[in-house]
XYZ file of C-alpha atoms in Angstrom:
512
model
C -0.174 -0.022 0.010
C 1.354 3.205 -1.166
C 1.723 6.204 1.265
C 0.078 9.489 0.190
C 2.377 12.236 0.730
C 0.899 15.119 3.163
C 2.268 18.415 3.452
C 1.164 21.072 6.103
C 0.038 24.600 4.816
C -2.452 26.873 6.391
C -5.751 28.824 5.471
C -6.777 32.236 7.089
C -9.916 32.252 9.164
C -10.418 35.857 9.433
C -6.982 36.858 11.022
C -6.282 33.484 12.700
C -4.629 30.624 10.773
C -6.211 27.099 10.406
C -3.869 24.183 9.346
C -4.668 22.455 5.952
C -3.231 19.217 4.812
C -2.139 18.983 1.132
C -2.651 15.572 -0.222
C -1.400 14.322 -3.719
C -2.405 10.985 -5.511
C -1.490 9.714 -8.710
C -3.662 6.979 -10.294
C -4.124 5.146 -13.691
C -6.416 6.763 -16.050
C -6.635 9.622 -18.709
C -4.697 12.513 -17.732
C -6.510 15.025 -15.479
C -5.037 17.259 -12.879
C -7.705 18.128 -10.223
C -7.727 20.153 -6.893
C -10.374 19.289 -4.458
C -11.389 20.457 -1.243
C -13.653 23.506 -1.363
C -11.075 25.681 -3.528
C -11.905 28.867 -4.760
C -10.713 30.071 -8.338
C -7.554 31.370 -7.364
C -6.496 28.077 -5.617
C -8.201 25.900 -8.663
C -5.638 28.022 -11.019
C -2.714 26.709 -9.053
C -2.318 23.712 -11.257
C -1.459 26.186 -14.155
C 1.179 27.878 -12.304
C 2.602 24.732 -10.787
C 2.738 23.273 -14.020
C 4.696 26.015 -15.640
C 6.926 26.486 -12.626
C 7.972 22.807 -12.782
C 8.542 22.537 -16.228
C 10.740 26.021 -16.137
C 12.818 24.458 -13.394
C 13.694 21.366 -15.624
C 11.499 19.157 -13.738
C 8.754 16.626 -15.136
C 5.509 18.750 -14.855
C 1.951 17.013 -14.384
C 1.096 17.856 -17.932
C 3.671 15.253 -18.855
C 1.918 12.477 -16.584
C -0.546 10.243 -18.431
C -2.371 9.616 -15.194
C -5.025 11.146 -13.108
C -3.434 13.505 -10.593
C -5.791 14.373 -7.441
C -4.792 17.106 -5.124
C -6.702 17.031 -1.833
C -6.898 20.138 0.592
C -8.040 18.634 3.969
C -10.352 19.568 5.925
C -12.720 19.313 2.740
C -15.362 21.488 4.212
C -13.226 24.502 4.800
C -13.092 27.068 2.102
C -9.549 27.723 0.599
C -8.729 30.968 -0.675
C -5.689 32.504 -2.308
C -2.597 31.394 -4.127
C -0.428 30.295 -0.665
C -0.998 26.727 -1.524
C 1.103 26.582 -4.886
C 4.139 25.486 -2.997
C 2.731 22.705 -1.048
C 0.894 21.639 -3.933
C 4.139 21.320 -6.089
C 5.796 19.553 -3.408
C 2.983 17.089 -2.633
C 3.162 16.096 -6.315
C 7.016 15.754 -6.670
C 6.964 13.232 -3.625
C 3.936 11.225 -5.309
C 5.629 11.169 -8.777
C 8.881 10.017 -6.997
C 10.751 13.034 -8.103
C 11.534 14.252 -4.711
C 12.714 11.967 -2.079
C 10.048 11.681 0.917
C 10.980 13.679 3.966
C 9.755 14.294 7.644
C 6.817 16.595 7.022
C 5.175 16.393 10.472
C 7.376 19.148 11.721
C 7.370 21.471 8.832
C 5.054 23.824 7.175
C 4.980 25.496 3.543
C 3.360 28.590 1.929
C 4.118 30.455 -1.046
C 2.866 31.550 -4.342
C 4.758 30.358 -7.628
C 5.603 32.359 -10.430
C 5.771 30.821 -13.800
C 9.670 30.614 -13.801
C 9.670 28.854 -10.259
C 10.213 31.890 -8.101
C 7.870 32.555 -4.910
C 5.973 35.684 -4.400
C 4.790 37.124 -1.462
C 1.581 36.021 0.258
C -0.804 37.584 2.840
C -1.350 36.420 6.569
C 2.315 35.002 7.161
C 2.566 36.438 10.726
C -0.783 34.480 11.687
C 0.454 31.427 10.204
C 3.583 31.609 12.036
C 1.804 32.018 15.333
C -0.371 28.955 14.718
C 2.868 27.139 13.811
C 4.440 27.801 16.961
C 1.485 27.105 18.987
C 1.203 23.746 17.379
C 5.067 23.425 17.978
C 6.192 23.015 14.502
C 10.103 23.319 13.932
C 10.284 25.050 10.564
C 8.359 27.406 8.497
C 9.197 27.573 4.772
C 8.132 31.012 3.373
C 8.761 33.292 0.451
C 11.890 35.319 1.091
C 9.778 38.528 0.921
C 7.625 37.055 4.043
C 10.781 35.903 5.952
C 11.422 39.036 8.135
C 7.677 39.153 8.907
C 7.586 35.469 10.110
C 10.731 35.924 12.182
C 9.023 38.193 14.741
C 8.059 35.030 16.444
C 10.535 33.282 18.572
C 10.755 29.395 18.851
C 10.530 28.361 15.207
C 12.955 28.270 12.323
C 12.035 30.460 9.368
C 13.513 29.406 6.090
C 13.321 31.911 3.417
C 12.673 30.571 0.133
C 13.453 32.302 -3.058
C 13.019 29.865 -5.741
C 11.615 26.269 -5.912
C 14.877 24.598 -7.159
C 16.442 26.385 -4.057
C 14.122 24.386 -1.883
C 14.268 21.124 -3.581
C 17.965 21.353 -3.099
C 17.754 21.903 0.440
C 14.942 19.215 1.167
C 17.447 16.618 -0.688
C 20.390 18.073 1.491
C 22.336 19.163 -1.441
C 22.457 23.054 -0.749
C 21.086 24.283 2.761
C 19.039 27.808 2.665
C 20.446 29.886 5.550
C 17.987 30.281 8.370
C 16.275 33.823 8.789
C 17.446 35.952 11.663
C 15.049 36.876 14.423
C 13.497 40.372 13.456
C 13.772 42.775 16.145
C 10.743 44.978 16.455
C 11.468 48.744 16.171
C 8.691 50.477 18.193
C 8.286 54.200 17.234
C 5.954 57.157 17.762
C 3.418 57.238 14.913
C 4.442 58.986 11.693
C 2.431 61.896 11.432
C 2.106 65.206 9.032
C 0.931 67.322 11.967
C 2.574 67.857 15.397
C 0.845 69.054 18.456
C 3.324 72.005 18.467
C 1.975 73.308 15.331
C -1.251 73.836 16.957
C -1.734 77.527 17.966
C -3.943 78.339 20.890
C -6.733 75.799 21.569
C -5.124 75.156 24.895
C -8.355 73.643 26.380
C -8.625 71.386 23.347
C -4.941 70.290 23.749
C -5.634 69.558 27.355
C -8.395 67.252 26.387
C -6.226 65.469 23.841
C -3.494 65.014 26.393
C -5.858 63.098 28.762
C -7.277 61.187 25.944
C -3.941 60.063 24.791
C -2.832 59.168 28.517
C -6.018 56.943 29.332
C -7.095 55.880 25.619
C -10.342 57.868 25.794
C -12.765 58.426 23.007
C -12.993 62.152 21.958
C -15.644 64.206 20.129
C -14.892 67.746 18.890
C -17.476 70.240 17.933
C -17.038 73.641 16.737
C -17.423 75.851 13.472
C -15.629 75.007 10.017
C -11.869 75.803 10.064
C -11.082 76.039 13.534
C -8.645 72.900 13.483
C -10.632 69.985 14.562
C -9.177 67.835 11.734
C -5.332 69.270 12.744
C -6.033 68.110 16.218
C -6.997 64.709 15.427
C -3.952 64.339 13.150
C -1.749 65.998 16.048
C -2.938 63.597 18.428
C -1.014 60.527 16.876
C 2.302 62.987 17.539
C 1.965 62.215 21.428
C 0.388 58.566 21.149
C 3.198 56.190 22.898
C 4.636 53.490 20.689
C 2.887 50.155 21.005
C 4.145 47.406 23.428
C 5.796 44.447 21.592
C 2.434 42.328 21.963
C 0.300 45.114 20.673
C 2.707 45.488 17.627
C 2.296 41.924 16.953
C -1.498 42.229 17.152
C -1.461 45.126 14.805
C 0.876 43.509 12.333
C -1.206 40.311 12.369
C -4.350 42.346 11.246
C -2.523 44.251 8.433
C -0.704 41.205 7.337
C -3.937 39.198 6.830
C -5.112 42.074 4.289
C -1.739 42.400 2.664
C -1.380 46.032 3.996
C 2.209 45.491 5.581
C 4.135 45.895 2.320
C 6.068 48.977 3.174
C 7.333 47.271 6.487
C 7.498 43.633 7.707
C 5.924 44.825 10.787
C 4.030 47.769 12.242
C 5.770 48.956 14.969
C 3.515 52.335 15.477
C -0.098 52.989 16.382
C -2.340 53.129 13.460
C -4.196 56.302 12.175
C -7.293 55.388 10.081
C -9.539 58.093 8.793
C -12.144 56.518 6.389
C -14.627 58.818 4.134
C -17.989 59.489 5.421
C -19.475 57.603 2.061
C -17.633 54.268 3.300
C -20.128 51.396 3.361
C -20.772 49.477 6.798
C -18.511 46.260 5.577
C -15.795 48.498 4.845
C -15.912 50.067 8.348
C -16.948 47.099 10.232
C -15.467 44.122 8.520
C -17.017 41.240 6.664
C -17.610 40.655 3.020
C -17.927 37.247 1.140
C -14.459 36.047 2.546
C -14.658 38.039 5.891
C -11.990 40.477 6.270
C -10.902 43.090 9.176
C -12.569 46.620 8.513
C -11.370 50.044 9.312
C -12.237 49.625 13.100
C -9.827 46.595 13.180
C -7.270 48.469 11.049
C -7.346 51.139 13.772
C -6.811 48.473 16.617
C -4.608 49.849 19.320
C -4.712 53.444 17.517
C -7.026 56.003 16.432
C -10.119 55.735 14.187
C -11.007 59.493 12.984
C -14.252 60.003 11.791
C -14.354 63.618 10.267
C -17.935 65.270 10.282
C -19.397 62.172 11.991
C -23.028 63.251 11.464
C -22.413 62.588 7.635
C -21.787 59.034 8.139
C -24.502 56.395 7.326
C -26.665 55.896 10.545
C -26.107 52.010 10.410
C -22.449 52.720 10.383
C -22.632 55.038 13.500
C -24.900 52.543 15.423
C -22.604 49.615 14.292
C -19.657 51.289 16.497
C -21.632 50.630 19.620
C -20.410 47.085 20.294
C -16.758 47.569 19.302
C -16.548 50.656 21.377
C -17.798 48.634 24.503
C -15.941 45.324 24.014
C -13.097 45.927 22.021
C -13.804 43.656 19.363
C -16.412 43.069 16.496
C -18.478 39.864 15.922
C -19.082 39.463 12.176
C -21.908 36.905 11.662
C -22.603 35.553 8.329
C -24.737 32.521 7.284
C -21.674 30.344 6.484
C -19.138 31.820 8.913
C -18.805 33.854 12.134
C -15.686 35.456 13.131
C -14.564 38.014 15.735
C -11.914 40.755 14.840
C -9.969 42.731 17.373
C -11.359 46.557 17.471
C -9.705 48.220 20.426
C -9.306 51.848 19.153
C -9.450 55.318 20.378
C -12.500 57.125 18.479
C -11.853 60.583 17.454
C -14.927 62.384 16.076
C -15.364 65.884 14.764
C -18.674 67.712 13.772
C -20.168 71.054 13.050
C -22.815 72.372 15.428
C -25.296 72.404 12.482
C -25.432 72.045 8.871
C -24.132 75.429 8.078
C -21.589 75.003 10.752
C -22.171 78.385 12.596
C -24.946 77.762 15.200
C -24.138 79.891 18.355
C -21.030 81.403 16.549
C -20.512 84.823 17.968
C -19.098 86.211 14.650
C -20.934 84.736 12.028
C -24.847 84.203 11.781
C -26.222 80.743 11.438
C -28.625 80.311 8.427
C -30.339 76.942 9.964
C -33.784 76.684 11.302
C -34.062 75.317 14.822
C -35.564 72.057 13.272
C -32.607 71.659 11.166
C -30.113 72.216 14.070
C -32.000 69.439 16.142
C -32.231 67.005 13.166
C -28.548 67.493 12.299
C -27.349 66.893 15.922
C -29.569 64.041 16.587
C -27.888 62.281 13.730
C -25.444 61.135 16.566
C -27.589 58.783 18.893
C -27.792 59.246 22.822
C -26.433 55.656 23.245
C -23.304 56.504 21.074
C -22.579 59.817 22.548
C -22.824 57.980 25.936
C -19.802 55.967 24.904
C -17.602 59.267 24.256
C -15.474 59.881 27.178
C -14.496 63.599 26.313
C -16.610 65.850 24.537
C -15.367 69.409 23.809
C -16.091 72.667 21.905
C -13.476 73.845 19.690
C -13.901 77.758 19.337
C -13.006 79.940 16.643
C -9.260 81.157 16.933
C -8.758 84.855 16.801
C -6.626 86.192 13.640
C -4.494 87.914 16.240
C -3.518 84.708 17.659
C -2.818 83.063 14.308
C -0.674 86.052 13.428
C 1.535 85.788 16.329
C 5.016 84.828 15.660
C 5.438 81.175 16.445
C 7.980 80.528 19.276
C 10.095 77.373 19.394
C 7.651 75.531 21.686
C 8.498 72.122 23.269
C 4.812 70.919 23.479
C 4.965 67.588 21.675
C 7.988 66.545 23.709
C 6.347 67.527 26.927
C 3.252 65.934 26.037
C 4.936 62.690 24.980
C 6.819 62.533 28.169
C 3.509 63.051 30.410
C 1.631 60.502 28.265
C 4.496 57.939 28.490
C 4.675 58.572 32.428
C 1.104 58.172 32.741
C 0.739 54.930 30.599
C 3.561 53.536 32.803
C 1.627 54.296 35.798
C -1.421 52.284 34.298
C 1.075 49.527 33.170
C 1.979 48.909 36.746
C -1.725 49.203 37.742
C -3.107 46.557 35.417
C 0.040 44.226 35.486
C -1.744 41.166 36.888
C -5.339 41.646 35.179
C -6.540 38.602 33.109
C -7.249 39.455 30.251
C -4.602 42.102 29.841
C -5.391 45.670 29.845
C -3.144 48.628 29.054
C -5.159 51.638 29.995
C -7.822 53.270 31.998
C -10.363 53.215 29.239
C -10.286 49.434 28.917
C -11.067 49.065 32.749
C -14.514 47.184 33.338
C -16.923 48.158 35.765
C -15.846 45.970 38.359
C -12.136 46.839 37.824
C -13.293 50.453 38.257
C -14.516 49.457 41.860
C -11.429 47.466 42.599
C -8.535 50.058 41.413
C -10.040 53.426 41.856
C -9.817 55.225 44.979
C -11.634 58.633 45.885
C -10.535 60.793 48.677
C -13.421 61.740 51.257
C -13.861 65.152 49.516
C -14.298 63.665 46.159
C -16.694 61.485 47.523
C -19.135 64.031 48.725
C -18.627 66.034 45.466
C -19.490 63.005 43.542
C -22.567 62.363 45.501
C -23.716 66.019 45.076
C -23.072 66.037 41.254
C -24.917 62.704 40.911
C -28.021 64.209 42.493
C -28.122 67.103 40.086
C -27.112 65.572 36.959
C -28.892 62.805 35.213
C -26.260 60.098 34.339
C -26.348 56.617 32.901
C -24.462 53.841 34.533
C -22.088 53.751 31.628
C -21.678 57.468 32.028
C -21.036 57.223 35.746
C -18.048 54.607 35.123
C -16.668 56.314 31.981
C -16.226 59.751 34.013
C -14.554 57.938 36.887
C -12.175 56.516 34.495
C -11.218 60.023 32.853
C -11.019 61.310 36.537
C -8.560 58.420 37.157
C -6.548 59.467 34.096
C -6.251 63.132 35.267
C -5.105 61.953 38.497
C -2.485 59.932 37.049
C -1.408 62.776 35.032
C -1.078 64.878 38.412
C 0.700 61.969 39.970
C -1.865 61.603 42.689
C -2.637 58.363 44.562
C -6.264 59.267 44.892
C -8.960 60.958 42.829
C -9.628 64.621 44.017
C -12.323 66.827 43.687
C -10.674 68.876 40.906
C -10.249 65.608 39.054
C -13.714 64.811 39.208
C -14.870 68.229 38.279
C -12.680 68.337 35.074
C -14.076 64.821 33.891
C -17.680 66.115 34.299
C -16.911 69.372 32.431
C -15.780 67.028 29.474
C -19.128 65.173 29.269
C -21.392 68.079 29.621
C -22.750 67.659 26.024
C -24.170 64.110 27.322
C -26.196 65.762 29.920
C -27.797 68.637 27.860
């Protein structure tokens, strides 16, 4: 009884990898080359790429075999998508046709798209597959050379960078060894940005709010007339966000790798900034599609999602933000598949107070009717507004302030230092939490009760404030989280009255 060769490869299930066994069988009959196992068009076309690659490498291709060739991708009920199976299909065929000596396959995994000349092209999802391979305790991961640096982020598994099919065959037959890829050291940096917080003139209250938001990972809504600098402030926020931790960088890179957006760098060592247009569809923001992929909220994971002119976004998009803002993940349910994508992001939104933008502006008259103003502001529902921790007005900047000669201020470095120190305090506070959290904004209501300490005067102030202000349970806990961040910025062991007062000030829009 002849043994059927089995080569390990992997399929992406969202951003997670799932192992696939590639089997090859040659049987008597008229020539045919079939790929079975719920393969999509790109996988089915692999037989043409494999045939040409083998022929151009001087190897007997499947078209020369006067036999039935069957390639099975198991498990058969999992849909296989993409071109990453080309390499394992070629190897399985070579072993089945006795053109390659059988080798130990249980501790190895192969992925790669074949060019017609036999060279290997980059594929998506390499980091996710490396994580799963390490979890399954495989020893070697054979990848296209362009993917090697990305896969080498994961320790404990040997990464073999393959440039050409002939090189791999020589390596497997011990004729010429391919050098191992060296471990990739993550270079964690501040997010690249075109705007610095130091470039923003005036708007000290808004900059203070952004400092608090960056320090605790809080959501922000900015409202004000056109041209007051709301977009500039949002872009400047990224200049003071701290670099991600190693674990966060791997999470971000895993998401970007799954959709092939890490072409510029093998890893994403900074916090992402995503700014989708208001015409974006629900699927593009939330994720999903025929073969579900991460949306903008997942691409903004551990970074910033900026929604400029938030009332102009589709209603279903805005209401769809509720769950991820609360849970830090998005559950995409479809008839054939349900997936969970990470979506722990800072929401930064901007809006005008009315359609024309000048409602309550002291210098320019508003042309909108009261009904138009109310309808416009109601586009943001109360439950969504309740999930935004910091809500501020961005007033018009006087021309005199703009014309002032800019001094060499050091706002960016000062803010970065303050944010880094505050984040370090939170890192120590949440060191033993499970699941791991990184900022005050991520605390659950139970954790708020455990970690937060109010001094006696602050307790009295809180009780008096709650008697006068109608506030939801969610709003209560979110206000306390902001107050804790302010206390951390002030290096205070307890939350004081002034910290609570400032936190309530940032949520006045919710209580109107």
